[in-house]
mmCIF file of C-alpha atoms in Angstrom:
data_model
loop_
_atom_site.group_PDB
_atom_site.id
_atom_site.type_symbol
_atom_site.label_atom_id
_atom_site.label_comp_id
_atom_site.label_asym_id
_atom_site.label_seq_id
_atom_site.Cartn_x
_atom_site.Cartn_y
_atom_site.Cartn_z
ATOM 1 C CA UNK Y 1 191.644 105.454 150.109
ATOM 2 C CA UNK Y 2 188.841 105.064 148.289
ATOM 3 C CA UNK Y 3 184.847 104.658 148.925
ATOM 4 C CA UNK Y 4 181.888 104.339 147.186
ATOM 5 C CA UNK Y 5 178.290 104.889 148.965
ATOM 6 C CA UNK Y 6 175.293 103.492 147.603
ATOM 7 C CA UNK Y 7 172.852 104.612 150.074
ATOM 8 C CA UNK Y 8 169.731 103.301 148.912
ATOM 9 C CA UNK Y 9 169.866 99.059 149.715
ATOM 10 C CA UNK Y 10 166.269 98.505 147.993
ATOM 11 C CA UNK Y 11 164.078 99.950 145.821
ATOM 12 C CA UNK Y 12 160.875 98.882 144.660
ATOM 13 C CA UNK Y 13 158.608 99.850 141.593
ATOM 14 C CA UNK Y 14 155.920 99.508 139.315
ATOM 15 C CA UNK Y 15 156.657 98.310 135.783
ATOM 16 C CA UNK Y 16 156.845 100.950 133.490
ATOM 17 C CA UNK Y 17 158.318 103.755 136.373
ATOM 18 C CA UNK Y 18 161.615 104.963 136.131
ATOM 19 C CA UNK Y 19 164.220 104.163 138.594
ATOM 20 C CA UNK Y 20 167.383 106.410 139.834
ATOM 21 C CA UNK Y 21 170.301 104.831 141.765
ATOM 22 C CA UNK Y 22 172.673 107.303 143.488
ATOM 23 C CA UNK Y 23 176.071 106.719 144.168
ATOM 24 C CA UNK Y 24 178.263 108.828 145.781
ATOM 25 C CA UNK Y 25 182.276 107.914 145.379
ATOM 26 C CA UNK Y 26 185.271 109.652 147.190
ATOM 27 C CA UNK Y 27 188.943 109.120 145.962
ATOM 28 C CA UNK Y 28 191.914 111.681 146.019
ATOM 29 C CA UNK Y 29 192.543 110.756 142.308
ATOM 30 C CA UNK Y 30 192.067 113.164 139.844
ATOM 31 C CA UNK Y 31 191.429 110.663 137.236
ATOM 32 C CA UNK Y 32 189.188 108.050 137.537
ATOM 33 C CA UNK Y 33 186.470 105.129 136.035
ATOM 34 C CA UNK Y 34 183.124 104.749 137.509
ATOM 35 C CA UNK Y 35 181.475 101.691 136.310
ATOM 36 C CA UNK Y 36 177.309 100.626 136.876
ATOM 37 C CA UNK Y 37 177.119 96.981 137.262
ATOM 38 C CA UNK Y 38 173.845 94.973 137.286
ATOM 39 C CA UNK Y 39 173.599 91.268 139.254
ATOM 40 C CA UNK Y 40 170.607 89.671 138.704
ATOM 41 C CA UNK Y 41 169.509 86.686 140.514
ATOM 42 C CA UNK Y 42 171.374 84.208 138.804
ATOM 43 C CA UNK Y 43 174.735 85.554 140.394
ATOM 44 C CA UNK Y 44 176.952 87.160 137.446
ATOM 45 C CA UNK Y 45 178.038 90.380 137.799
ATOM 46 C CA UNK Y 46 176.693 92.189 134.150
ATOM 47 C CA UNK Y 47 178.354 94.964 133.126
ATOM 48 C CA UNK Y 48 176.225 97.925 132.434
ATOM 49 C CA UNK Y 49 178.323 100.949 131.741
ATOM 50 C CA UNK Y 50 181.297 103.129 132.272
ATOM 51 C CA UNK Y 51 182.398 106.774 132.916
ATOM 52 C CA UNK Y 52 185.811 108.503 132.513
ATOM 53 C CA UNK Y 53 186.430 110.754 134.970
ATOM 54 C CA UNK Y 54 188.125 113.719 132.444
ATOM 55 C CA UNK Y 55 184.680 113.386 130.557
ATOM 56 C CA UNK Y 56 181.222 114.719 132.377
ATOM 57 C CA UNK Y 57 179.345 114.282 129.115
ATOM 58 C CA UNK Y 58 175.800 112.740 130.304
ATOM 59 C CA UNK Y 59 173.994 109.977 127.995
ATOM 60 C CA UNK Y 60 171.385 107.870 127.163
ATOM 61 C CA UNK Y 61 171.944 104.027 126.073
ATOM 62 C CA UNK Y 62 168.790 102.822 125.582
ATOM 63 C CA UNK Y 63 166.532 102.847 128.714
ATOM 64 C CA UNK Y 64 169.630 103.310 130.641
ATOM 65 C CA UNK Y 65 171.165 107.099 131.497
ATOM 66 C CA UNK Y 66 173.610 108.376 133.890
ATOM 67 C CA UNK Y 67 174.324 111.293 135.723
ATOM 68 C CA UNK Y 68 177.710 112.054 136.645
ATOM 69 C CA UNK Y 69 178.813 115.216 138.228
ATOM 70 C CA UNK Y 70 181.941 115.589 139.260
ATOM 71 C CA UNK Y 71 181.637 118.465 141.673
ATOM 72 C CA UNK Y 72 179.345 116.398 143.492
ATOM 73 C CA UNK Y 73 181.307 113.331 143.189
ATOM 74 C CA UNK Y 74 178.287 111.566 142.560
ATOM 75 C CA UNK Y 75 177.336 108.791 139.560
ATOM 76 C CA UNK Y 76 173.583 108.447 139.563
ATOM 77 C CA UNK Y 77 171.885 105.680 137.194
ATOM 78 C CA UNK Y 78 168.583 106.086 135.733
ATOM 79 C CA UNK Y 79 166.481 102.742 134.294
ATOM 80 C CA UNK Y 80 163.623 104.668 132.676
ATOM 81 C CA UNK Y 81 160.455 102.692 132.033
ATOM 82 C CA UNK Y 82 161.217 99.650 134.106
ATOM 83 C CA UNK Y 83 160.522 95.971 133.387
ATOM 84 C CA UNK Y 84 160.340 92.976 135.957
ATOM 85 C CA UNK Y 85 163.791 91.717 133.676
ATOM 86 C CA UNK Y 86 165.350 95.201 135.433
ATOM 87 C CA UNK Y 87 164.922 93.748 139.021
ATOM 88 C CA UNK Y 88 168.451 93.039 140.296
ATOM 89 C CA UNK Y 89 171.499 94.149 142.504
ATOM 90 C CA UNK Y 90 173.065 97.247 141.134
ATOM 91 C CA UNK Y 91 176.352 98.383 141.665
ATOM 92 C CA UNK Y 92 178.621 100.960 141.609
ATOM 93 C CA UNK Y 93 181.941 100.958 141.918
ATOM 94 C CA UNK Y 94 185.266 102.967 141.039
ATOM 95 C CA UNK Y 95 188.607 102.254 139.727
ATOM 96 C CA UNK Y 96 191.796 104.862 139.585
ATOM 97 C CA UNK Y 97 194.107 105.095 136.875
ATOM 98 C CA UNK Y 98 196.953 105.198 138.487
ATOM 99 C CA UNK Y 99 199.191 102.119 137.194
ATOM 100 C CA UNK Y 100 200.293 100.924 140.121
ATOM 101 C CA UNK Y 101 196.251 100.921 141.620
ATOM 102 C CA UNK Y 102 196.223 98.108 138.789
ATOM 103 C CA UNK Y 103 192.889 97.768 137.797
ATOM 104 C CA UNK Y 104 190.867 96.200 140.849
ATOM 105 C CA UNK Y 105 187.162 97.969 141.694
ATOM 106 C CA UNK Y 106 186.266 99.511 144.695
ATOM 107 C CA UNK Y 107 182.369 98.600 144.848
ATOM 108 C CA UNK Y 108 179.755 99.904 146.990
ATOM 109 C CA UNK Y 109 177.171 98.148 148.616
ATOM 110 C CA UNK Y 110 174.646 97.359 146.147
ATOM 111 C CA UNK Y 111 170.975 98.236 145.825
ATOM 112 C CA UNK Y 112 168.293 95.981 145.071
ATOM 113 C CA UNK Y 113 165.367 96.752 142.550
ATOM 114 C CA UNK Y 114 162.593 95.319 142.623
ATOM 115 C CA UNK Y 115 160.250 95.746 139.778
ATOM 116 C CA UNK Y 116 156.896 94.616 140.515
ATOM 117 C CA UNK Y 117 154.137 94.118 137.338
ATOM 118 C CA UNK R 1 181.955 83.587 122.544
ATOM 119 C CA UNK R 2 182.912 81.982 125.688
ATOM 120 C CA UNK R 3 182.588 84.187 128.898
ATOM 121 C CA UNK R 4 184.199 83.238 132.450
ATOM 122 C CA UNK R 5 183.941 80.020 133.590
ATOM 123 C CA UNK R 6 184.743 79.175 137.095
ATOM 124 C CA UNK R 7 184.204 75.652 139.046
ATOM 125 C CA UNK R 8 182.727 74.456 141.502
ATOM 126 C CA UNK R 9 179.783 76.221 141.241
ATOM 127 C CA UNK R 10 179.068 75.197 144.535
ATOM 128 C CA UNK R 11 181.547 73.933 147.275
ATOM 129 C CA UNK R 12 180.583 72.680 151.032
ATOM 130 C CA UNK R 13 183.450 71.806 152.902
ATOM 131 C CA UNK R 14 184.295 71.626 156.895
ATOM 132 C CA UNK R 15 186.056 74.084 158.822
ATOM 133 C CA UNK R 16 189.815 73.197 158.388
ATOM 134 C CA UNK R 17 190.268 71.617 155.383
ATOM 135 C CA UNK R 18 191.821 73.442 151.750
ATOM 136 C CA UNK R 19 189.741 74.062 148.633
ATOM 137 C CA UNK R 20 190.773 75.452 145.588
ATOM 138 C CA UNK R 21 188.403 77.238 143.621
ATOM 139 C CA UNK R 22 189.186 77.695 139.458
ATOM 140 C CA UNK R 23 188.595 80.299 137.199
ATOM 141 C CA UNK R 24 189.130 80.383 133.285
ATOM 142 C CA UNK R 25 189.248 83.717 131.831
ATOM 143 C CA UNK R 26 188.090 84.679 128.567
ATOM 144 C CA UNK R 27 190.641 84.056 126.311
ATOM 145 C CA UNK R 28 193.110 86.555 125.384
ATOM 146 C CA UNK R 29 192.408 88.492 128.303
ATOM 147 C CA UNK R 30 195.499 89.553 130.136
ATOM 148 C CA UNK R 31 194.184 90.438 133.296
ATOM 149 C CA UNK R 32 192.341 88.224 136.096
ATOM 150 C CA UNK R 33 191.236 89.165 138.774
ATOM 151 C CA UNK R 34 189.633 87.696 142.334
ATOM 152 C CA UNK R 35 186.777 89.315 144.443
ATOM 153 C CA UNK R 36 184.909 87.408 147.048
ATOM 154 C CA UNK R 37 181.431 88.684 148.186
ATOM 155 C CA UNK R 38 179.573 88.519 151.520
ATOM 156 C CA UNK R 39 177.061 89.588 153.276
ATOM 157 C CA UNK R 40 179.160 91.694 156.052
ATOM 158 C CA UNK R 41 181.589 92.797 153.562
ATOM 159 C CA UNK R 42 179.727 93.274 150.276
ATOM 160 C CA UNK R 43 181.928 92.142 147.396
ATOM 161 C CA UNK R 44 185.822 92.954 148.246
ATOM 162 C CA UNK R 45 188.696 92.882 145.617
ATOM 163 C CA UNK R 46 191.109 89.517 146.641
ATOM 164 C CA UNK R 47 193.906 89.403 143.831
ATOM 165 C CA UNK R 48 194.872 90.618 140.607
ATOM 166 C CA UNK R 49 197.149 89.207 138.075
ATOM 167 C CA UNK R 50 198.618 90.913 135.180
ATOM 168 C CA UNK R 51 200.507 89.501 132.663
ATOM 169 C CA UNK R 52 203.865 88.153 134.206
ATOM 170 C CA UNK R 53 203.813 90.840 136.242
ATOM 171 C CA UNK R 54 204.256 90.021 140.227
ATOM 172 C CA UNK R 55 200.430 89.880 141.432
ATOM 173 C CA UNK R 56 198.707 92.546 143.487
ATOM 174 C CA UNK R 57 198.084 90.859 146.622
ATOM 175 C CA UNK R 58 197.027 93.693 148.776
ATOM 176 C CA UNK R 59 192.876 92.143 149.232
ATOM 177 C CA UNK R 60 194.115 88.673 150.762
ATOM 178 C CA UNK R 61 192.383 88.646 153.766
ATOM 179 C CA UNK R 62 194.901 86.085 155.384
ATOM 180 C CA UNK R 63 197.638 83.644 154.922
ATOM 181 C CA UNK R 64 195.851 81.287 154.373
ATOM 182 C CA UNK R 65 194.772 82.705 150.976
ATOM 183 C CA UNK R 66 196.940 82.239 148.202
ATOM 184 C CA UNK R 67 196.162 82.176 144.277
ATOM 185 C CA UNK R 68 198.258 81.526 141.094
ATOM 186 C CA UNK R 69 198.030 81.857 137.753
ATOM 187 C CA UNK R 70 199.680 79.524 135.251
ATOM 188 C CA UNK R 71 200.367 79.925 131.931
ATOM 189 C CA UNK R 72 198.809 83.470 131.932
ATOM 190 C CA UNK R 73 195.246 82.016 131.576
ATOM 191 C CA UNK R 74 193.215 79.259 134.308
ATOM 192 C CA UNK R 75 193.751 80.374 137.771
ATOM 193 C CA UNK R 76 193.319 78.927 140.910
ATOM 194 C CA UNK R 77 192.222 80.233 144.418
ATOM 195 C CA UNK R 78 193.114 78.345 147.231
ATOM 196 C CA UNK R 79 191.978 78.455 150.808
ATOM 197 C CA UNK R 80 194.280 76.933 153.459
ATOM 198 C CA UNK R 81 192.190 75.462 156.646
ATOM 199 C CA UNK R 82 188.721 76.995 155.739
ATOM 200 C CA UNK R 83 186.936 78.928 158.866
ATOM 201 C CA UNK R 84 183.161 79.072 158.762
ATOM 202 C CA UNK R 85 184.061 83.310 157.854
ATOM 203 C CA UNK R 86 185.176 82.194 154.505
ATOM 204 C CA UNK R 87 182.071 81.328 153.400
ATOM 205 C CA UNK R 88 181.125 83.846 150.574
ATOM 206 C CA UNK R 89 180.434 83.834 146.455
ATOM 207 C CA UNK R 90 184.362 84.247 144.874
ATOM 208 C CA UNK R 91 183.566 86.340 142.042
ATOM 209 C CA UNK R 92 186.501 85.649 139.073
ATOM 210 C CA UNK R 93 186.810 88.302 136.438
ATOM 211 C CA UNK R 94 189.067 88.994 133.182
ATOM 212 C CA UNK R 95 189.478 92.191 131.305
ATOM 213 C CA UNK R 96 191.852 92.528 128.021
ATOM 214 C CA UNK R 97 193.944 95.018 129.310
ATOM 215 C CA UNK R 98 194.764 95.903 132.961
ATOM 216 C CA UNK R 99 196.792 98.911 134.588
ATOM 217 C CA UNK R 100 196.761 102.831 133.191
ATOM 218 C CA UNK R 101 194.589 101.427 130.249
ATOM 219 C CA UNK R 102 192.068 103.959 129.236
ATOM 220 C CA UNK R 103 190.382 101.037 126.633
ATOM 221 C CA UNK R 104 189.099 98.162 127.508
ATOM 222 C CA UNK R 105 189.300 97.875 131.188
ATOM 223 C CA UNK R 106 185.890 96.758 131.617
ATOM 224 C CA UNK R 107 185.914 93.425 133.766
ATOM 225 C CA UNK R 108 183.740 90.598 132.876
ATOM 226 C CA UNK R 109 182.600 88.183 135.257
ATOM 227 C CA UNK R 110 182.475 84.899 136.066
ATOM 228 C CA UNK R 111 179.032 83.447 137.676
ATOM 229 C CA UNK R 112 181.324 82.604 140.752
ATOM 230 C CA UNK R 113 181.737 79.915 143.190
ATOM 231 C CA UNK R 114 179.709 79.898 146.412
ATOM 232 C CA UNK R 115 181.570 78.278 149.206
ATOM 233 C CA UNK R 116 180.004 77.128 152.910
ATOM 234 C CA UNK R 117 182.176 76.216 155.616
ATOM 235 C CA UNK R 118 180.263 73.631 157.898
#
């Protein structure tokens, strides 16, 4: 089975301070996707970014970072400098790749930025 | 180009009666796939087609879910003798490549369809 805990449900900021979303995942796989996914309030699901399991190599796309540690099982997102665009629902959410797991995502439950001016 | 499209954006229907909700994946995608989202349940996978591969079924909450996929492109969700619990956002999405693909697995989503059982 397998979960993903995002244990913050709302966040709010000041524009220009950075933001950190933590995620926390547990699967028995021992490879795996992790994916960041942004919903602003319009309703579609954005993708953001993704992670390969077999590669713990941090970086930096823009004003967006990630954190993944494996020993930790954790996937943290960093939105440095924020804007009022940023506020939205994040979330995280896993995939195996395991063939017959297909390719459906396990999310977790979303946190909500607000970025205030 | 064109992203997901799905329709109705918005459906209100009474408790009993069928709707079928539509998606159109991005074309030349191979894989669709169904989520529905809610505020108990957050957003849960439904269905995922592959292909001509035999669906994965395994997030139908009930019977009275079904969904198909014709031609390898539009698909529809259907929901047999709505209950008020079935009201939720169903999320579509499409990704070129599904199963033990290491490239392009990222999903892309439709802006859904958000349906209220009276």
């Amino acid at each position: 089975a397998q979960k993903v805990t995002q244990a913050q449900t709302e966040i709010s900021v000041v524009e220009k301070e950075d933001v950190t979303l933590d995620c926390v995942y547990e699967t028995r796989d021992t490879t795996y996707y992790l994916f960041w996914y942004k919903q602003p309030p319009s309703g579609e699901l954005v993708f953001l970014i993704r992670r390969n399991s077999f590669d713990e190599q941090n970086e930096i796309s823009g004003r967006y970072s990630w954190n993944f540690q494996k020993s930790t099982s954790s996937f943290n997102f960093t939105i440095t400098a924020s804007q009022v665009v940023d506020s939205a629902v994040y979330f995280c959410a896993l995939r195996p790749d395991i063939k017959a797991a297909g390719n459906k995502l396990t999310f977790g439950g979303g946190t909500r930025v607000l970025v205030k001016p | 180009g064109a992203g997901v499209s799905q329709s109705p954006s918005n459906k209100v229907t009474e408790k009993g009666k069928d709707v079928e909700l539509r998606c159109d994946p991005i074309s030349g995608h191979t894989a669709l796939y169904w989520y529905r989202q809610s505020l108990g349940q957050g957003l849960e996978f439904l269905i995922y087609f592959q292909g001509n591969s035999a669906p994965d079924k395994s997030g139908l909450p009930s019977d009275r879910f079904s969904a198909e996929r014709t031609g390898g492109s539009v698909s529809t969700l259907t929901i047999q003798r709505t209950q008020q619990e079935d009201s939720a956002v169903y999320l579509c999405a499409s990704s070129l490549a599904g199963g033990r693909s290491r490239a392009n697995n990222e999903q892309f989503f439709g802006p859904g369809t958000r349906l209220t059982v009276l």
